[in-house]
mmCIF file of C-alpha atoms in Angstrom:
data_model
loop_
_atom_site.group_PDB
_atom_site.id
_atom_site.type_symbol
_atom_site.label_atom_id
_atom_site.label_comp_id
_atom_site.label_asym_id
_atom_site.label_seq_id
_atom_site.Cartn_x
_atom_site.Cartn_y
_atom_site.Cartn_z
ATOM 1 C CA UNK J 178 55.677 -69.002 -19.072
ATOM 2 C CA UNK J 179 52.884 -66.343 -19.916
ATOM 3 C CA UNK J 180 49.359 -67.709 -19.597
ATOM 4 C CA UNK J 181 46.303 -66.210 -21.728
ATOM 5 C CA UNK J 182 45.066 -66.164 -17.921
ATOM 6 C CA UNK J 183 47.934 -63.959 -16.471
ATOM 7 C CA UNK J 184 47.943 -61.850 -19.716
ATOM 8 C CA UNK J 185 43.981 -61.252 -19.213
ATOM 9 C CA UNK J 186 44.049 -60.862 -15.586
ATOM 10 C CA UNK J 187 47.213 -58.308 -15.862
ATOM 11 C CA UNK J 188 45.013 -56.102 -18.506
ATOM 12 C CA UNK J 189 42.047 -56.337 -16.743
ATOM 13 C CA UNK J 190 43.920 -54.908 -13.547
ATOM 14 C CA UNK J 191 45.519 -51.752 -15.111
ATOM 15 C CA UNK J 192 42.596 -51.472 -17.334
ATOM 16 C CA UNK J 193 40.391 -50.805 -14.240
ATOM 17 C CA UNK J 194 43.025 -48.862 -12.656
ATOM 18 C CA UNK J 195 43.258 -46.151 -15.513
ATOM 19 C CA UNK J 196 39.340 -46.629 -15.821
ATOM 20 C CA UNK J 197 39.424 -45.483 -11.955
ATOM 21 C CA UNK J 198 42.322 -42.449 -12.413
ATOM 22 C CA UNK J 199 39.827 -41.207 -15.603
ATOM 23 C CA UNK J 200 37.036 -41.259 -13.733
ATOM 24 C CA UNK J 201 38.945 -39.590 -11.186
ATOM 25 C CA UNK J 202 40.229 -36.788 -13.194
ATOM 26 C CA UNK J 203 36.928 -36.782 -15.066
ATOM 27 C CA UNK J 204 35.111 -35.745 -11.992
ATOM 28 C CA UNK J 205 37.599 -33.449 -10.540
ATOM 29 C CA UNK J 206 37.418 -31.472 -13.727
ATOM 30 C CA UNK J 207 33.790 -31.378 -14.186
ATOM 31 C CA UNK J 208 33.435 -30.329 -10.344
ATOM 32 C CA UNK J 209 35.953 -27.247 -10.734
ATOM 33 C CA UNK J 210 34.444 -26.219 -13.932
ATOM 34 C CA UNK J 211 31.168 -26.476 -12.200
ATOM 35 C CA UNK J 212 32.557 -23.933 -9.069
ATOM 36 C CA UNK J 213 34.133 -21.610 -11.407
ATOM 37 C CA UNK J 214 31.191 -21.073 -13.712
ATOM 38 C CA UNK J 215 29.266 -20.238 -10.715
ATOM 39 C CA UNK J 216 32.123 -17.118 -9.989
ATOM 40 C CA UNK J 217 32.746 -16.618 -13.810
ATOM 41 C CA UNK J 218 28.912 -16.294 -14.130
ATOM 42 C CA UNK J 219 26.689 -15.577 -11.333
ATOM 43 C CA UNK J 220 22.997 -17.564 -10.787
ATOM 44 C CA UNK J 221 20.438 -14.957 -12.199
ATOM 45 C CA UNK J 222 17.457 -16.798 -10.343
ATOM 46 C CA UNK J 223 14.876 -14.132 -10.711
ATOM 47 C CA UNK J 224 14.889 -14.153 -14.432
ATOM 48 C CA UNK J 225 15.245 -18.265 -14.604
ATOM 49 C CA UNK J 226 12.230 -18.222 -12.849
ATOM 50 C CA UNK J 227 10.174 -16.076 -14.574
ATOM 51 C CA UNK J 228 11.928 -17.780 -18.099
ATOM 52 C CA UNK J 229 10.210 -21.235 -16.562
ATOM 53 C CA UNK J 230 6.808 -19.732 -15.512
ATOM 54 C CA UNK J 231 6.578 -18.772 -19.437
ATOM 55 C CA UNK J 232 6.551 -22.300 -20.185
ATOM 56 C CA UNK J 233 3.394 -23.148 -17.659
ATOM 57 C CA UNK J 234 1.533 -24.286 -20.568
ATOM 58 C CA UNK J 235 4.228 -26.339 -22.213
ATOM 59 C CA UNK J 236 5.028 -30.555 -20.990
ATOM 60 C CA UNK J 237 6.996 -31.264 -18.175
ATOM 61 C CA UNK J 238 9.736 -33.285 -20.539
ATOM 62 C CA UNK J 239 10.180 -29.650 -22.519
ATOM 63 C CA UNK J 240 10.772 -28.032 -19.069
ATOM 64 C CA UNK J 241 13.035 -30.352 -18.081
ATOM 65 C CA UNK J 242 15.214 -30.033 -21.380
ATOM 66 C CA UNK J 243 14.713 -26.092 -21.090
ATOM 67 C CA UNK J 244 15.566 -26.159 -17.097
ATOM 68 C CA UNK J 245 18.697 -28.293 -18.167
ATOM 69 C CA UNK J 246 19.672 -26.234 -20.890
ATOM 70 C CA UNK J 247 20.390 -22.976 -18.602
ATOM 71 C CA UNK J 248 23.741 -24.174 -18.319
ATOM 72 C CA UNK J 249 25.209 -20.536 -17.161
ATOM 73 C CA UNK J 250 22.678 -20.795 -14.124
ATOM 74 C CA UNK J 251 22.708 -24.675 -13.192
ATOM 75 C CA UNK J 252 25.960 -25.737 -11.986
ATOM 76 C CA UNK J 253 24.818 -29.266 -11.708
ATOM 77 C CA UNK J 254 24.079 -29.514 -15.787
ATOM 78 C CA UNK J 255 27.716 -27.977 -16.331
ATOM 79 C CA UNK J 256 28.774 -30.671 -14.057
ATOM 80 C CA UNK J 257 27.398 -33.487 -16.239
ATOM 81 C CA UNK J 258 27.890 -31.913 -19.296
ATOM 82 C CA UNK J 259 31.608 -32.485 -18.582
ATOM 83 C CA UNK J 260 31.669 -35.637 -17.325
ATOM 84 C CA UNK J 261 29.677 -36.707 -20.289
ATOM 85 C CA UNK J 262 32.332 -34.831 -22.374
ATOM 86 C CA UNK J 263 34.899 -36.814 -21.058
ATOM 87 C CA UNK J 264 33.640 -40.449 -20.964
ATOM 88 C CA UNK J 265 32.196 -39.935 -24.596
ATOM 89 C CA UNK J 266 36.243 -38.418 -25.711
ATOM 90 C CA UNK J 267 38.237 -40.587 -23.050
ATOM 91 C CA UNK J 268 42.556 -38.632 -22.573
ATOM 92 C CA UNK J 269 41.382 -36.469 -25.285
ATOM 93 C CA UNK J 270 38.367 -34.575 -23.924
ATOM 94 C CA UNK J 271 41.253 -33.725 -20.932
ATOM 95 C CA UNK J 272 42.916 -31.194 -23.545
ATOM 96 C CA UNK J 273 39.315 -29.798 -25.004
ATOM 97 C CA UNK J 274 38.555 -28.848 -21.223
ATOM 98 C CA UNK J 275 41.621 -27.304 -19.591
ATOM 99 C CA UNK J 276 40.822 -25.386 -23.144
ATOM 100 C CA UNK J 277 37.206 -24.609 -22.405
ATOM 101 C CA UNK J 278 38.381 -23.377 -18.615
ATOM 102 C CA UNK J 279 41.461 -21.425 -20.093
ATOM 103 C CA UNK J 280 38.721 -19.616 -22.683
ATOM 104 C CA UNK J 281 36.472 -19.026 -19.636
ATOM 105 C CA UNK J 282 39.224 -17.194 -17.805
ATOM 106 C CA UNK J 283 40.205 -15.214 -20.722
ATOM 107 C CA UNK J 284 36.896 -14.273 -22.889
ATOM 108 C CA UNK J 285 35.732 -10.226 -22.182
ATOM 109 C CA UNK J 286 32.009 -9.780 -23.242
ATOM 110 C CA UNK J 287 31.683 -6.490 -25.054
ATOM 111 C CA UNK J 288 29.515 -4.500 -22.286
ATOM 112 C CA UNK J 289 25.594 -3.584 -23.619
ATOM 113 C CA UNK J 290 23.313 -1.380 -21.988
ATOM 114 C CA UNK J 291 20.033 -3.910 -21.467
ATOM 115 C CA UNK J 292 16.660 -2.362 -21.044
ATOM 116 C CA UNK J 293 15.009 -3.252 -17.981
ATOM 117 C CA UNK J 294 12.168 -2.602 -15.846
ATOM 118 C CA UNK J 295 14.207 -3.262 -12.836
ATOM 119 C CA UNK J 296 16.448 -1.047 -10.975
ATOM 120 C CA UNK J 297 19.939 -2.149 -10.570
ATOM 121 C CA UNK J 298 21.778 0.572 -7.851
ATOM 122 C CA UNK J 299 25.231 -0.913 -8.860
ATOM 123 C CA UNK J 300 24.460 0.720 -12.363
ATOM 124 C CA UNK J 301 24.551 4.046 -10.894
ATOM 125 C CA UNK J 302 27.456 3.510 -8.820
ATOM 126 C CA UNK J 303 27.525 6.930 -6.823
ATOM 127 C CA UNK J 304 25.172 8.837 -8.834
ATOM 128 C CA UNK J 305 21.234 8.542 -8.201
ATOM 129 C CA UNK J 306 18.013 9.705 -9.765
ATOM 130 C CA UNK J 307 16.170 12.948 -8.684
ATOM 131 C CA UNK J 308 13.693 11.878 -5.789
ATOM 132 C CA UNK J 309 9.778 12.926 -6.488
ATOM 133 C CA UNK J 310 6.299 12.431 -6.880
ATOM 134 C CA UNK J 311 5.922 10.430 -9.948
ATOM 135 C CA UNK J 312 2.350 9.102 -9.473
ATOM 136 C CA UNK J 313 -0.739 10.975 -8.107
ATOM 137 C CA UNK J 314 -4.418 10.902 -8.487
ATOM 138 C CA UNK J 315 -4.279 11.609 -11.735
ATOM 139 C CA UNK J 316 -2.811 8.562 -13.138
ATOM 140 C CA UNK J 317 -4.988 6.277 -11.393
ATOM 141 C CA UNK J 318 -7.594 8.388 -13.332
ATOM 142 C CA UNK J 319 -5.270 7.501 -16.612
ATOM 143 C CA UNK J 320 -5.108 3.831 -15.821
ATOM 144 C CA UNK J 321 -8.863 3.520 -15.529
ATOM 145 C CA UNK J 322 -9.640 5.313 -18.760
ATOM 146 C CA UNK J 323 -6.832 4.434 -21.155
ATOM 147 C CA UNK J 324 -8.099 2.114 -23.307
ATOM 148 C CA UNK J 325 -4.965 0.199 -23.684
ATOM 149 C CA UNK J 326 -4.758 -0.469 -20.120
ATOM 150 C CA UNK J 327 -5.731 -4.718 -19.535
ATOM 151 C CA UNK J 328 -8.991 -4.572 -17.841
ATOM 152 C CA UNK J 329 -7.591 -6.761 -15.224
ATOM 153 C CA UNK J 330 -5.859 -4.158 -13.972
ATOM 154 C CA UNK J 331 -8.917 -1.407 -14.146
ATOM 155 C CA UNK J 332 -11.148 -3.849 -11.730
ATOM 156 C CA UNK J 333 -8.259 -4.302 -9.174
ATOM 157 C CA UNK J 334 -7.624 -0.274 -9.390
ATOM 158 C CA UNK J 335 -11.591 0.028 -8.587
ATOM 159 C CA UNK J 336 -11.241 -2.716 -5.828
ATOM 160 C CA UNK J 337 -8.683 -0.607 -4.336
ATOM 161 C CA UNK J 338 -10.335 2.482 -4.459
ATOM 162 C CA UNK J 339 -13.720 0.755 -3.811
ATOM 163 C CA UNK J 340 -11.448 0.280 0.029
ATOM 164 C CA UNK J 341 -11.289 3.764 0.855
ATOM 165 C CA UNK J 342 -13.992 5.539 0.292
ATOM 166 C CA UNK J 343 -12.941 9.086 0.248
ATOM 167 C CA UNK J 344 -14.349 11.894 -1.736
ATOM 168 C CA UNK J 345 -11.443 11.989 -4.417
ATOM 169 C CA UNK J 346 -11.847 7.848 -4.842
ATOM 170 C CA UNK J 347 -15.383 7.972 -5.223
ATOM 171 C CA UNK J 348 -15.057 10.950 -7.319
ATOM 172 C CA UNK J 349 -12.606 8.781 -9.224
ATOM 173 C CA UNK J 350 -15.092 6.237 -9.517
ATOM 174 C CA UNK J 351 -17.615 8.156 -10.687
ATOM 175 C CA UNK J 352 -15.785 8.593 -14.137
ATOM 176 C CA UNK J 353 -16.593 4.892 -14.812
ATOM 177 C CA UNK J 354 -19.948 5.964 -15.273
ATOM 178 C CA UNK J 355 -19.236 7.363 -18.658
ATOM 179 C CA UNK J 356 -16.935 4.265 -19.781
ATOM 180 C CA UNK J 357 -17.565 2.361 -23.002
ATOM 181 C CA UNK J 358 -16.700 -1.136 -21.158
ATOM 182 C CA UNK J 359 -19.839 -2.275 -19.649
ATOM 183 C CA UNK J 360 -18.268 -4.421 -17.162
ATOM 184 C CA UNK J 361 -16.184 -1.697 -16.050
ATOM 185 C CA UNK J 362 -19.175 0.915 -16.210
ATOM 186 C CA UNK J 363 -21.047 -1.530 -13.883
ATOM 187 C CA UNK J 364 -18.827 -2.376 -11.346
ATOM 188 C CA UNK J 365 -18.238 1.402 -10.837
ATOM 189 C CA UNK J 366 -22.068 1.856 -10.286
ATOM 190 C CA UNK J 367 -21.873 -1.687 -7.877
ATOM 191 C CA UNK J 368 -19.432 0.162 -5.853
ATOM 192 C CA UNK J 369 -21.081 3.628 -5.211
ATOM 193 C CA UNK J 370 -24.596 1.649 -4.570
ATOM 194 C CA UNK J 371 -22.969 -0.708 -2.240
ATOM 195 C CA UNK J 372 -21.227 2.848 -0.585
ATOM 196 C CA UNK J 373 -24.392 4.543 -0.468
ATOM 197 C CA UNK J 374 -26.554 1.724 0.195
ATOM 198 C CA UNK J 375 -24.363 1.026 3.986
ATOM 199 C CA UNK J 376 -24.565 4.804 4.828
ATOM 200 C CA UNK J 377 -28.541 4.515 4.066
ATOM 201 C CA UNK J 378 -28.784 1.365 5.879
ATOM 202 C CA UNK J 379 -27.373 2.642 8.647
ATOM 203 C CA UNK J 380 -29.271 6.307 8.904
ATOM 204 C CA UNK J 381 -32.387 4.218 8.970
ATOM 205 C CA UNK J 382 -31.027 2.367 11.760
ATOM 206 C CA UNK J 383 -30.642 5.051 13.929
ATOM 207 C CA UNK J 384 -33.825 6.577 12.936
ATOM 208 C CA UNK J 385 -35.483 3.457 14.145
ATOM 209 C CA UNK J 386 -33.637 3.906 17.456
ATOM 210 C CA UNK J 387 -35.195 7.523 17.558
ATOM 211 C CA UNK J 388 -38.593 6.443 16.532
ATOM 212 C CA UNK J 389 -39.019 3.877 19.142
ATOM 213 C CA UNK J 390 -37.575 5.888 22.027
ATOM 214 C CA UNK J 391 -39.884 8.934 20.898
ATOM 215 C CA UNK J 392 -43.176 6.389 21.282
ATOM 216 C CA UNK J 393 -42.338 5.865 24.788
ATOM 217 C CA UNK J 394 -42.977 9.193 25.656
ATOM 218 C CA UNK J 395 -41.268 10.396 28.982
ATOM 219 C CA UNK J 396 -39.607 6.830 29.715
ATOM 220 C CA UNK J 397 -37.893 7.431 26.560
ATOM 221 C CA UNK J 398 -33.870 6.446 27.045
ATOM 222 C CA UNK J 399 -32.541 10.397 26.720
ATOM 223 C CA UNK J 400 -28.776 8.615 26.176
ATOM 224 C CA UNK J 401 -30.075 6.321 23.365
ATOM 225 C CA UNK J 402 -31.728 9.518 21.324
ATOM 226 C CA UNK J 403 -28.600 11.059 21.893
ATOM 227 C CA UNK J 404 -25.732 8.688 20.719
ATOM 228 C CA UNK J 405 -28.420 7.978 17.585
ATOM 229 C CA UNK J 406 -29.061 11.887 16.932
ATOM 230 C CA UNK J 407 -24.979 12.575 16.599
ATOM 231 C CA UNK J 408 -24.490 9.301 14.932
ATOM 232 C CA UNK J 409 -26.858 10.436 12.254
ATOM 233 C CA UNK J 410 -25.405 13.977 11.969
ATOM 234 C CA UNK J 411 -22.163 12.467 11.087
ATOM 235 C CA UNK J 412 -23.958 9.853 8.641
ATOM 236 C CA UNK J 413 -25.944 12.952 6.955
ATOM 237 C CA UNK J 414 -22.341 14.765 6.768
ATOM 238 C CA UNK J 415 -20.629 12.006 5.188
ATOM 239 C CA UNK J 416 -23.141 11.415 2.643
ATOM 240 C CA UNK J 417 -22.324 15.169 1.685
ATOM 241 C CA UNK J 418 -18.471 15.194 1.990
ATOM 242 C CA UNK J 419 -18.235 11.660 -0.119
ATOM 243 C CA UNK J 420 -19.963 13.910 -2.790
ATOM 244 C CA UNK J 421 -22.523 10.577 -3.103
ATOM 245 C CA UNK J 422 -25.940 12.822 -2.198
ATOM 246 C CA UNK J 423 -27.106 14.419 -5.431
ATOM 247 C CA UNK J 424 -26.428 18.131 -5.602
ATOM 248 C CA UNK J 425 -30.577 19.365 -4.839
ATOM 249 C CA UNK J 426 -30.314 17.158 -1.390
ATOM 250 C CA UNK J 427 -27.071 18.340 -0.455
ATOM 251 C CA UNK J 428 -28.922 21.360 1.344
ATOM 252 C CA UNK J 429 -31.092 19.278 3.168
ATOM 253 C CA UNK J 430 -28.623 16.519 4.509
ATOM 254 C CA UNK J 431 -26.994 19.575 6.275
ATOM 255 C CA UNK J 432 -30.101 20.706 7.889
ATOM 256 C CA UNK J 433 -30.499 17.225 9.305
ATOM 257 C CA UNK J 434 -27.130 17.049 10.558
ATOM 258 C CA UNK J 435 -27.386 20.711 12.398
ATOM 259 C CA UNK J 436 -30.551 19.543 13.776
ATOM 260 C CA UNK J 437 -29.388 16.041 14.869
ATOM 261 C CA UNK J 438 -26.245 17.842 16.242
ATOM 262 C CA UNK J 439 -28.254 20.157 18.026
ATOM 263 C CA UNK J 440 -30.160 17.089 19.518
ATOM 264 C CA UNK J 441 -27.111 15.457 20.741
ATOM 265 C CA UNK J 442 -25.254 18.784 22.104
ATOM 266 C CA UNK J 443 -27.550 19.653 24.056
ATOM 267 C CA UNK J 444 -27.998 16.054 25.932
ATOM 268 C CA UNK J 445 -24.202 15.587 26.220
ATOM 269 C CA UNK J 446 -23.142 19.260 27.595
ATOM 270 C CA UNK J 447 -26.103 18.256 30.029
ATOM 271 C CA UNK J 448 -23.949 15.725 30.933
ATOM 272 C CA UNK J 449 -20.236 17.312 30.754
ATOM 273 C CA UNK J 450 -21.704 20.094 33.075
ATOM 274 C CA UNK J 451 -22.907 17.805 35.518
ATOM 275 C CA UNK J 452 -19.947 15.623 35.815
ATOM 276 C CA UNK J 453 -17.688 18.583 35.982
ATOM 277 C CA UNK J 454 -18.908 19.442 38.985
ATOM 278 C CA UNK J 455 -19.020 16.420 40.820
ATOM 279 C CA UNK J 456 -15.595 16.364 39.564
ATOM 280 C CA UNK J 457 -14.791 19.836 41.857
ATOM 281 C CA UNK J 458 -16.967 18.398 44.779
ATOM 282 C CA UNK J 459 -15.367 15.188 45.620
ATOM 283 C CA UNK J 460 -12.206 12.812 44.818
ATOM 284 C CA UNK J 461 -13.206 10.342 41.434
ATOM 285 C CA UNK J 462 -12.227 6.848 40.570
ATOM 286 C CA UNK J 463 -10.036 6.412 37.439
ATOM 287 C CA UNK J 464 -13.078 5.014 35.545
ATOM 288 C CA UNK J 465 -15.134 8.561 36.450
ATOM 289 C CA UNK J 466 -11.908 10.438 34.812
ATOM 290 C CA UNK J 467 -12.525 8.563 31.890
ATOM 291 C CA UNK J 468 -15.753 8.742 31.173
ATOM 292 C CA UNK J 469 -15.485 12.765 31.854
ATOM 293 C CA UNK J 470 -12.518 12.950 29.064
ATOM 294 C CA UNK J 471 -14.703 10.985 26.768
ATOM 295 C CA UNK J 472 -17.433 13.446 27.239
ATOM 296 C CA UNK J 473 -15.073 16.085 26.717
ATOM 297 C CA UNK J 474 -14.032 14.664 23.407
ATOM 298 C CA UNK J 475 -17.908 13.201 22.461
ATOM 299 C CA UNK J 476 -18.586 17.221 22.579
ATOM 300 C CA UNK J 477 -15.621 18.584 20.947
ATOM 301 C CA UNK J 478 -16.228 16.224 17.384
ATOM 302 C CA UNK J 479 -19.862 17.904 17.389
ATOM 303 C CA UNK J 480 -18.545 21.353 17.510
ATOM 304 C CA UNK J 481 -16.057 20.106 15.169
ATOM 305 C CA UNK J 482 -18.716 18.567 12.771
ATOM 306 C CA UNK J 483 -20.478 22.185 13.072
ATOM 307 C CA UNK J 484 -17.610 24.136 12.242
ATOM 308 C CA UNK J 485 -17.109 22.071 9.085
ATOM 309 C CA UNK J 486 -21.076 22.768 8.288
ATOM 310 C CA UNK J 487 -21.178 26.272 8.892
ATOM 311 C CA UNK J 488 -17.792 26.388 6.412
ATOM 312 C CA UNK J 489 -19.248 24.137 3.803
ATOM 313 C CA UNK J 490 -22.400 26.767 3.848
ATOM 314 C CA UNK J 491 -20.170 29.671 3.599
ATOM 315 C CA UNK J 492 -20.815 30.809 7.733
ATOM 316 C CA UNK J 493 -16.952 31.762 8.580
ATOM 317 C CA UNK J 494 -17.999 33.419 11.286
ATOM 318 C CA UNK J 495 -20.087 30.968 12.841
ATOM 319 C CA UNK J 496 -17.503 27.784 11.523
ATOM 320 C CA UNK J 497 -14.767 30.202 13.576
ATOM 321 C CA UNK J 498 -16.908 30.207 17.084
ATOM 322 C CA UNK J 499 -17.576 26.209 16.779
ATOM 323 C CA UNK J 500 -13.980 25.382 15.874
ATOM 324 C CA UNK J 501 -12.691 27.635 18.991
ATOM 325 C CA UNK J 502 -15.287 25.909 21.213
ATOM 326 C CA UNK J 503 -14.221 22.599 20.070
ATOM 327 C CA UNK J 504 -10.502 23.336 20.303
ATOM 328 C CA UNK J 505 -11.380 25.002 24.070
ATOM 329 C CA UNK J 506 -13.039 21.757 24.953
ATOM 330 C CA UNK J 507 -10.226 19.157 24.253
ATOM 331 C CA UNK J 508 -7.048 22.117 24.517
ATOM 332 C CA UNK J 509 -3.768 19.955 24.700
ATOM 333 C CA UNK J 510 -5.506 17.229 22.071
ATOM 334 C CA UNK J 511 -6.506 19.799 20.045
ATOM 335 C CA UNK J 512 -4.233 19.053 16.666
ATOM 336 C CA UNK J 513 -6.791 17.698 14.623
ATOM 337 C CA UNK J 514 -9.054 20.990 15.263
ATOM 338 C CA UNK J 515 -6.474 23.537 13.777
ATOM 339 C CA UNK J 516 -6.243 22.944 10.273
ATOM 340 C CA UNK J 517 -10.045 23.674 10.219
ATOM 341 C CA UNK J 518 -10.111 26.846 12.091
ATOM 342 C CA UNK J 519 -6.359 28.042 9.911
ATOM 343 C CA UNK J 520 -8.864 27.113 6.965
ATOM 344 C CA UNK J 521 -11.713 29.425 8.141
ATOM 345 C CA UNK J 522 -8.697 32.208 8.565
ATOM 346 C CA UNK J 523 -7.322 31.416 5.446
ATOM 347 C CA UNK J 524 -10.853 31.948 3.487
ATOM 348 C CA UNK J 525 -11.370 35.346 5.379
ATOM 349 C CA UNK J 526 -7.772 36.413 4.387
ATOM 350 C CA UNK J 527 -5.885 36.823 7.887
ATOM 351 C CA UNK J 528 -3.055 35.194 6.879
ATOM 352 C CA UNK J 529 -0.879 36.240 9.878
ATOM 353 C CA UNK J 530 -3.325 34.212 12.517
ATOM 354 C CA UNK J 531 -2.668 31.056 9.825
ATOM 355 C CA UNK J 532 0.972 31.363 9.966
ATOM 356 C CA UNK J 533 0.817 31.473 13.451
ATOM 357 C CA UNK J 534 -0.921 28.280 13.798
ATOM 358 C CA UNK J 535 0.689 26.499 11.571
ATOM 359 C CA UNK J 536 3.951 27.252 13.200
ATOM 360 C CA UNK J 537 2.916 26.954 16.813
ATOM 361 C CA UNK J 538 1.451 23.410 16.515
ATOM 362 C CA UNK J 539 4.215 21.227 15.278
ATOM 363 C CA UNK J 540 2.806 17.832 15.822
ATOM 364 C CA UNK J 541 0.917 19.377 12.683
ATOM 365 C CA UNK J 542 4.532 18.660 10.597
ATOM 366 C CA UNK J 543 4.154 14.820 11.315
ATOM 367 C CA UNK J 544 1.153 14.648 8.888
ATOM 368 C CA UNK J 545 2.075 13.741 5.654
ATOM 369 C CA UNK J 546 -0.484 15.122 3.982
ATOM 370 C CA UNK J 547 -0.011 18.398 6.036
ATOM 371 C CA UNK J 548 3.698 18.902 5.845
ATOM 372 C CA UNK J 549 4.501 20.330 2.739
ATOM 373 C CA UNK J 550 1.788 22.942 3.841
ATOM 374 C CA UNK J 551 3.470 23.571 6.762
ATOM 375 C CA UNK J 552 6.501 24.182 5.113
ATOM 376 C CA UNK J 553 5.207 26.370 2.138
ATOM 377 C CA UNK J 554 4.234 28.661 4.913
ATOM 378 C CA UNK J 555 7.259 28.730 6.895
ATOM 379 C CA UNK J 556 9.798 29.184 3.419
ATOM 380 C CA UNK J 557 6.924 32.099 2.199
ATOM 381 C CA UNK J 558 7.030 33.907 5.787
ATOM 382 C CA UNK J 559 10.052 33.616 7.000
#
């Protein structure tokens, strides 16, 4: 005979069992719908994360419902979205399911062309966009003056610029001058101050040197005068090259730098004579080689620096005998000499001697800025 025991105990058994084979199937299901949206729909992390850093300002419960809710990017919500499904519609969610996987493998998406700031290669398959200069110094000069531009992005522009201090950035600069944002009117003047300010800081510097060594009268340190003297030639030159000396003292700054060059050439060839011979006399140690090819380099940057005066001022001929004596001095090093003295042949219209220099120095074609130049000149001559 039957007991209500036996009968209880028997349906609690196979109750648990088919409890166990659901739960079973439940979670088989949900993990292989969970594997096969990830290959049906790839993860598009980039743009979930930039979807969540829009909500910075909203509660953490809101981004947890919105990070749960990207269902075609989170495998693990699909996964307990269908066990859910199943234990809330127990045999019956089974059939809705196999139906939601058998639309997944069948549905076609009508294809739409999405605007996007991003490149995506596989879009152009074997086709690709004409390579070229896009961006140049005059859309910096754009960025800083458009008045939609954020302002944000005008102050890190002028950082940037405010880094390299060349005369096209600072002449870039100098537009800010005229802005009608104070803030970015004054940190354009804050930057050429601070510019001219360290080049003025350090001329007086020097002078000092110069001024105390001249007080000591014939114990004066001859070396000391000289390193200051073409220290401040260069100083006086760069205040005139960055275009930050006023137009009326332009004159003068290159006066000062002739005269301080002329200080410091004439100590230093002193020198570079009397080493070179001592150099034909007797065998030298490795450290005496080195000091004579610094000499030789210390006096080929102030014929240089010359060169460039005499051209600024309009002197080919004398910029022409300075460059050769600089390249003479410093003959296999000489690269950074020649696009001076093929400037100086340019201005004075003997294009034949520029060709030729151009063409006969080819560690000139690994500049960037001097290659297309380079080969302007060959395609014109050839």
């Amino acid at each position: 005979m039957i007991t209500m025991d036996k009968l209880f105990t028997f349906y609690t058994h196979h109750f648990y069992l088919l409890f166990s084979i659901h739960i079973f199937i439940t979670l088989m299901l949900a993990l292989f719908i969970s594997r096969y949206a990830l290959i049906r729909f790839p993860k598009e992390c980039s743009k979930d994360r930039y979807r969540l850093e829009a909500l910075k300002d909203r509660s953490a419960f809101f981004k947890f419902l919105f990070f749960a809710s990207l269902h075609k990017n989170n495998p693990l919500s699909i996964f307990l979205f269908v066990v859910s499904f199943n234990l809330a519609i127990p045999f019956a969610g089974y059939f809705l399911t196999l139906w939601l996987f058998w639309y997944m493998v069948h549905v076609k998406y009508q294809a739409k062309a999405v605007q996007t700031n991003m490149l995506n290669l596989d879009e152009f398959e074997t086709s690709f966009l004409k390579i070229e200069r896009t961006f140049g110094e005059g859309s910096m000069i754009n960025l800083i003056e458009n008045s939609y531009i954020p302002k944000s992005k005008k102050i890190k522009a002028l950082s940037i610029l405010a880094n390299n201090p060349s005369p096209i950035s600072l002449s870039i600069i100098k537009q800010t001058l005229t802005n009608d944002d104070d803030e970015i009117r004054l940190f354009g003047y804050a930057i050429l101050n601070k510019t001219e300010k360290n080049i003025n800081d350090r001329i007086n510097k020097y002078l000092d040197v110069i001024r105390k060594e001249s007080t000591k009268g014939e114990a004066r340190d001859e070396k000391k005068v000289a390193f200051a003297s073409k220290e401040l030639a260069f100083l006086y030159w760069e205040m005139v090259y960055t275009e930050l000396s006023h137009e009326s003292l332009k004159k003068n700054f290159l006066n000062s730098a002739l005269l301080y060059l002329n200080l410091a050439q004439e100590f230093y060839m002193q020198e570079l004579n009397q080493l070179t011979e001592e150099f034909h006399e007797k065998k030298q140690s490795p450290s005496f080689n080195r000091t004579l090819e610094d000499l030789y380099f210390t006096c080929s940057s102030i014929y240089t620096l010359k060169g460039r005066i005499f051209t600024l001022k309009q002197n080919y001929e004398k910029a022409q005998e300075y460059f050769t004596l600089a390249e003479s001095l410093i003959d296999e090093k000489s690269t950074a000499i020649l696009p001076y003295l093929a400037e100086v042949y340019f201005i004075t219209k003997r294009y034949s001697i520029v060709k030729s220099i151009l063409n006969h120095s080819h560690d000139l074609a690994y500049n960037p800025k001097l290659y297309p130049l380079i080969k302007q000149w060959e395609s014109s001559y050839e």
